[in-house]
mmCIF file of C-alpha atoms in Angstrom:
data_model
loop_
_atom_site.group_PDB
_atom_site.id
_atom_site.type_symbol
_atom_site.label_atom_id
_atom_site.label_comp_id
_atom_site.label_asym_id
_atom_site.label_seq_id
_atom_site.Cartn_x
_atom_site.Cartn_y
_atom_site.Cartn_z
ATOM 1 C CA UNK A 1 -53.776 -11.151 -93.464
ATOM 2 C CA UNK A 2 -53.433 -10.422 -89.712
ATOM 3 C CA UNK A 3 -50.734 -12.254 -87.836
ATOM 4 C CA UNK A 4 -52.004 -14.688 -85.218
ATOM 5 C CA UNK A 5 -50.225 -15.724 -82.045
ATOM 6 C CA UNK A 6 -48.985 -12.318 -80.926
ATOM 7 C CA UNK A 7 -47.917 -11.867 -77.302
ATOM 8 C CA UNK A 8 -46.286 -9.080 -75.330
ATOM 9 C CA UNK A 9 -42.765 -10.551 -75.717
ATOM 10 C CA UNK A 10 -43.240 -10.955 -79.467
ATOM 11 C CA UNK A 11 -44.600 -7.420 -79.867
ATOM 12 C CA UNK A 12 -41.768 -5.936 -77.780
ATOM 13 C CA UNK A 13 -39.127 -7.905 -79.691
ATOM 14 C CA UNK A 14 -40.560 -6.663 -82.977
ATOM 15 C CA UNK A 15 -40.594 -3.113 -81.640
ATOM 16 C CA UNK A 16 -36.946 -3.502 -80.612
ATOM 17 C CA UNK A 17 -35.984 -4.425 -84.167
ATOM 18 C CA UNK A 18 -37.866 -1.406 -85.485
ATOM 19 C CA UNK A 19 -36.130 0.844 -82.939
ATOM 20 C CA UNK A 20 -32.752 -0.262 -84.263
ATOM 21 C CA UNK A 21 -33.878 0.592 -87.789
ATOM 22 C CA UNK A 22 -35.548 3.978 -87.217
ATOM 23 C CA UNK A 23 -34.272 5.035 -83.788
ATOM 24 C CA UNK A 24 -35.893 4.627 -80.397
ATOM 25 C CA UNK A 25 -37.530 8.053 -80.609
ATOM 26 C CA UNK A 26 -39.032 7.084 -83.976
ATOM 27 C CA UNK A 27 -40.758 3.994 -82.609
ATOM 28 C CA UNK A 28 -44.548 4.134 -83.084
ATOM 29 C CA UNK A 29 -47.473 1.817 -82.557
ATOM 30 C CA UNK A 30 -48.360 2.222 -86.229
ATOM 31 C CA UNK A 31 -44.941 0.917 -87.301
ATOM 32 C CA UNK A 32 -45.248 -2.098 -85.010
ATOM 33 C CA UNK A 33 -48.787 -2.828 -86.194
ATOM 34 C CA UNK A 34 -47.645 -2.653 -89.814
ATOM 35 C CA UNK A 35 -44.791 -5.044 -89.090
ATOM 36 C CA UNK A 36 -47.176 -7.674 -87.759
ATOM 37 C CA UNK A 37 -49.937 -7.023 -90.262
ATOM 38 C CA UNK A 38 -52.526 -5.991 -87.683
ATOM 39 C CA UNK A 39 -54.479 -2.855 -86.858
ATOM 40 C CA UNK A 40 -53.128 -0.621 -84.090
ATOM 41 C CA UNK A 41 -56.038 -1.463 -81.719
ATOM 42 C CA UNK A 42 -54.950 -5.112 -81.844
ATOM 43 C CA UNK A 43 -51.707 -4.166 -80.101
ATOM 44 C CA UNK A 44 -53.630 -2.983 -77.043
ATOM 45 C CA UNK A 45 -54.238 -6.623 -76.172
ATOM 46 C CA UNK A 46 -50.508 -6.818 -75.421
ATOM 47 C CA UNK A 47 -49.340 -3.283 -74.488
ATOM 48 C CA UNK A 48 -51.163 -0.415 -72.828
ATOM 49 C CA UNK A 49 -49.904 2.162 -75.283
ATOM 50 C CA UNK A 50 -46.736 3.673 -76.712
ATOM 51 C CA UNK A 51 -45.203 4.481 -73.315
ATOM 52 C CA UNK A 52 -45.735 0.901 -72.159
ATOM 53 C CA UNK A 53 -44.274 -0.422 -75.405
ATOM 54 C CA UNK A 54 -41.192 1.769 -75.026
ATOM 55 C CA UNK A 55 -40.810 0.659 -71.406
ATOM 56 C CA UNK A 56 -40.839 -2.942 -72.603
ATOM 57 C CA UNK A 57 -38.217 -2.175 -75.229
ATOM 58 C CA UNK A 58 -36.079 -0.405 -72.624
ATOM 59 C CA UNK A 59 -36.228 -3.419 -70.310
ATOM 60 C CA UNK A 60 -35.295 -5.706 -73.191
ATOM 61 C CA UNK A 61 -32.438 -3.403 -74.196
ATOM 62 C CA UNK A 62 -30.999 -3.132 -70.687
ATOM 63 C CA UNK A 63 -31.199 -6.901 -70.297
ATOM 64 C CA UNK A 64 -29.457 -7.415 -73.640
ATOM 65 C CA UNK A 65 -26.676 -5.003 -72.678
ATOM 66 C CA UNK A 66 -26.254 -6.752 -69.319
ATOM 67 C CA UNK A 67 -26.021 -10.114 -71.090
ATOM 68 C CA UNK A 68 -23.463 -8.772 -73.566
ATOM 69 C CA UNK A 69 -21.328 -7.464 -70.716
ATOM 70 C CA UNK A 70 -21.652 -10.696 -68.728
ATOM 71 C CA UNK A 71 -20.331 -12.694 -71.687
ATOM 72 C CA UNK A 72 -16.993 -10.960 -71.169
ATOM 73 C CA UNK A 73 -16.262 -13.324 -68.276
ATOM 74 C CA UNK A 74 -14.385 -12.763 -65.033
ATOM 75 C CA UNK A 75 -10.738 -12.539 -66.155
ATOM 76 C CA UNK A 76 -8.370 -10.089 -64.430
ATOM 77 C CA UNK A 77 -9.777 -6.744 -63.328
ATOM 78 C CA UNK A 78 -8.121 -4.871 -66.196
ATOM 79 C CA UNK A 79 -9.208 -7.433 -68.789
ATOM 80 C CA UNK A 80 -12.699 -7.389 -67.303
ATOM 81 C CA UNK A 81 -12.905 -3.620 -67.750
ATOM 82 C CA UNK A 82 -11.674 -3.933 -71.329
ATOM 83 C CA UNK A 83 -14.199 -6.669 -72.128
ATOM 84 C CA UNK A 84 -17.000 -4.639 -70.552
ATOM 85 C CA UNK A 85 -16.022 -1.496 -72.437
ATOM 86 C CA UNK A 86 -15.765 -3.316 -75.754
ATOM 87 C CA UNK A 87 -19.137 -5.014 -75.201
ATOM 88 C CA UNK A 88 -20.683 -1.621 -74.410
ATOM 89 C CA UNK A 89 -19.233 -0.063 -77.545
ATOM 90 C CA UNK A 90 -20.210 -3.014 -79.753
ATOM 91 C CA UNK A 91 -23.767 -2.942 -78.435
ATOM 92 C CA UNK A 92 -24.040 0.784 -79.201
ATOM 93 C CA UNK A 93 -22.771 0.230 -82.757
ATOM 94 C CA UNK A 94 -24.834 -2.876 -83.543
ATOM 95 C CA UNK A 95 -28.037 -1.777 -81.804
ATOM 96 C CA UNK A 96 -28.299 2.023 -82.003
ATOM 97 C CA UNK A 97 -31.996 2.135 -81.182
ATOM 98 C CA UNK A 98 -31.722 -0.260 -78.267
ATOM 99 C CA UNK A 99 -28.673 1.587 -76.985
ATOM 100 C CA UNK A 100 -30.710 4.799 -76.794
ATOM 101 C CA UNK A 101 -33.377 2.845 -74.920
ATOM 102 C CA UNK A 102 -30.853 2.008 -72.177
ATOM 103 C CA UNK A 103 -29.936 5.601 -71.381
ATOM 104 C CA UNK A 104 -32.762 6.685 -69.082
ATOM 105 C CA UNK A 105 -32.944 5.248 -65.576
ATOM 106 C CA UNK A 106 -35.975 2.946 -65.361
ATOM 107 C CA UNK A 107 -39.170 4.032 -63.634
ATOM 108 C CA UNK A 108 -39.052 2.503 -60.109
ATOM 109 C CA UNK A 109 -42.616 1.308 -60.675
ATOM 110 C CA UNK A 110 -41.569 -0.681 -63.770
ATOM 111 C CA UNK A 111 -40.402 -3.902 -62.155
ATOM 112 C CA UNK A 112 -39.364 -5.468 -65.460
ATOM 113 C CA UNK A 113 -37.009 -2.608 -66.270
ATOM 114 C CA UNK A 114 -35.757 -2.314 -62.679
ATOM 115 C CA UNK A 115 -34.852 -6.016 -62.611
ATOM 116 C CA UNK A 116 -32.965 -5.699 -65.905
ATOM 117 C CA UNK A 117 -31.182 -2.598 -64.643
ATOM 118 C CA UNK A 118 -30.190 -4.322 -61.411
ATOM 119 C CA UNK A 119 -28.546 -7.164 -63.345
ATOM 120 C CA UNK A 120 -26.450 -4.617 -65.213
ATOM 121 C CA UNK A 121 -25.596 -2.766 -62.004
ATOM 122 C CA UNK A 122 -24.588 -5.971 -60.262
ATOM 123 C CA UNK A 123 -22.067 -6.749 -63.001
ATOM 124 C CA UNK A 124 -20.557 -3.266 -62.880
ATOM 125 C CA UNK A 125 -20.519 -3.042 -59.079
ATOM 126 C CA UNK A 126 -18.790 -6.439 -58.875
ATOM 127 C CA UNK A 127 -16.041 -5.078 -61.103
ATOM 128 C CA UNK A 128 -15.811 -1.892 -59.048
ATOM 129 C CA UNK A 129 -15.375 -4.010 -55.915
ATOM 130 C CA UNK A 130 -12.329 -5.593 -57.576
ATOM 131 C CA UNK A 131 -10.882 -2.085 -57.799
ATOM 132 C CA UNK A 132 -11.619 -1.579 -54.103
ATOM 133 C CA UNK A 133 -14.581 0.695 -54.779
ATOM 134 C CA UNK A 134 -17.783 0.053 -52.853
ATOM 135 C CA UNK A 135 -20.751 2.050 -51.542
ATOM 136 C CA UNK A 136 -20.965 5.638 -52.757
ATOM 137 C CA UNK A 137 -17.509 5.384 -54.339
ATOM 138 C CA UNK A 138 -18.817 2.550 -56.532
ATOM 139 C CA UNK A 139 -21.800 4.672 -57.563
ATOM 140 C CA UNK A 140 -19.598 7.654 -58.439
ATOM 141 C CA UNK A 141 -17.131 5.447 -60.306
ATOM 142 C CA UNK A 142 -19.927 3.735 -62.234
ATOM 143 C CA UNK A 143 -21.370 7.079 -63.287
ATOM 144 C CA UNK A 144 -17.907 8.265 -64.347
ATOM 145 C CA UNK A 145 -17.236 5.108 -66.349
ATOM 146 C CA UNK A 146 -20.617 5.258 -68.026
ATOM 147 C CA UNK A 147 -20.192 8.934 -68.896
ATOM 148 C CA UNK A 148 -16.796 8.298 -70.494
ATOM 149 C CA UNK A 149 -17.991 5.335 -72.561
ATOM 150 C CA UNK A 150 -21.231 7.051 -73.577
ATOM 151 C CA UNK A 151 -19.345 10.143 -74.685
ATOM 152 C CA UNK A 152 -17.032 8.082 -76.870
ATOM 153 C CA UNK A 153 -19.679 5.903 -78.518
ATOM 154 C CA UNK A 154 -22.006 8.870 -79.060
ATOM 155 C CA UNK A 155 -19.311 10.889 -80.823
ATOM 156 C CA UNK A 156 -18.334 7.851 -82.859
ATOM 157 C CA UNK A 157 -21.955 7.296 -83.906
ATOM 158 C CA UNK A 158 -22.274 10.780 -85.397
ATOM 159 C CA UNK A 159 -18.872 10.730 -87.100
ATOM 160 C CA UNK A 160 -17.344 13.062 -84.551
ATOM 161 C CA UNK A 161 -13.789 11.709 -84.817
ATOM 162 C CA UNK A 162 -12.128 13.262 -87.857
ATOM 163 C CA UNK A 163 -8.458 13.388 -86.881
ATOM 164 C CA UNK A 164 -6.041 10.954 -88.586
ATOM 165 C CA UNK A 165 -5.777 8.519 -85.677
ATOM 166 C CA UNK A 166 -7.279 5.042 -85.630
ATOM 167 C CA UNK A 167 -10.459 5.162 -83.523
ATOM 168 C CA UNK A 168 -9.901 1.660 -82.130
ATOM 169 C CA UNK A 169 -6.501 2.729 -80.800
ATOM 170 C CA UNK A 170 -8.051 5.781 -79.180
ATOM 171 C CA UNK A 171 -10.701 3.604 -77.543
ATOM 172 C CA UNK A 172 -8.062 1.200 -76.230
ATOM 173 C CA UNK A 173 -6.172 4.151 -74.779
ATOM 174 C CA UNK A 174 -9.355 5.403 -73.113
ATOM 175 C CA UNK A 175 -9.811 2.006 -71.459
ATOM 176 C CA UNK A 176 -6.229 2.089 -70.153
ATOM 177 C CA UNK A 177 -6.791 5.587 -68.771
ATOM 178 C CA UNK A 178 -9.988 4.454 -67.062
ATOM 179 C CA UNK A 179 -8.198 1.430 -65.596
ATOM 180 C CA UNK A 180 -5.428 3.647 -64.205
ATOM 181 C CA UNK A 181 -7.988 6.082 -62.783
ATOM 182 C CA UNK A 182 -10.054 3.364 -61.107
ATOM 183 C CA UNK A 183 -6.944 1.761 -59.599
ATOM 184 C CA UNK A 184 -5.816 5.094 -58.163
ATOM 185 C CA UNK A 185 -9.318 5.806 -56.897
ATOM 186 C CA UNK A 186 -9.573 2.406 -55.254
ATOM 187 C CA UNK A 187 -6.134 2.744 -53.653
ATOM 188 C CA UNK A 188 -7.170 6.006 -51.986
ATOM 189 C CA UNK A 189 -10.686 4.911 -50.999
ATOM 190 C CA UNK A 190 -11.446 3.933 -47.373
ATOM 191 C CA UNK A 191 -11.425 0.183 -46.890
ATOM 192 C CA UNK A 192 -14.898 -1.339 -46.648
ATOM 193 C CA UNK A 193 -16.363 -4.862 -46.693
ATOM 194 C CA UNK A 194 -16.341 -6.209 -50.223
ATOM 195 C CA UNK A 195 -19.650 -6.801 -51.907
ATOM 196 C CA UNK A 196 -21.911 -5.390 -54.527
ATOM 197 C CA UNK A 197 -22.720 -1.719 -54.572
ATOM 198 C CA UNK A 198 -25.979 -0.259 -53.328
ATOM 199 C CA UNK A 199 -29.158 -1.198 -55.140
ATOM 200 C CA UNK A 200 -30.365 1.666 -57.270
ATOM 201 C CA UNK A 201 -32.233 2.167 -60.554
ATOM 202 C CA UNK A 202 -29.706 4.863 -61.399
ATOM 203 C CA UNK A 203 -27.007 3.735 -63.821
#
């Protein structure tokens, strides 16, 4: 029997759960329709098609990652980096499909995704400011941090760490290395007014 009371948020949330089960690239309208017990055409009352559905899932995923990072709290700069890194890694492990959905920079025309991305950027840029990194230095540092964390969690996800060394210890060491690098970078950066980094959909 068809499910009544569907809305865009409900459809997107259901799609997000499916993405975690089958992978973001495996998300289809047919799978979402089956989940809710409706025909595929019924979904077009709530989403314009698969691309629109995936955009909605991406916005939800970015917002969820931003919220997970924000829960780490202010703390000291080093502790804040550690909390952010651990939240990032945990999100990638617990929500593999949603994590993949966060990887592409949002379409500037997609205001929902851009707003979610900006919340995530604001949190990271605020931390970078604590290291003394603002403006283009904050952008470069954010890209470097993201690349390091993404590389680690991606290798971990595919079982890429086979040496006899505890993976958690290696991750903790990576965070210490990143903290040292950001401190050195900030110490050598030109002084600038503190504040959030430049607005940009790029993460």
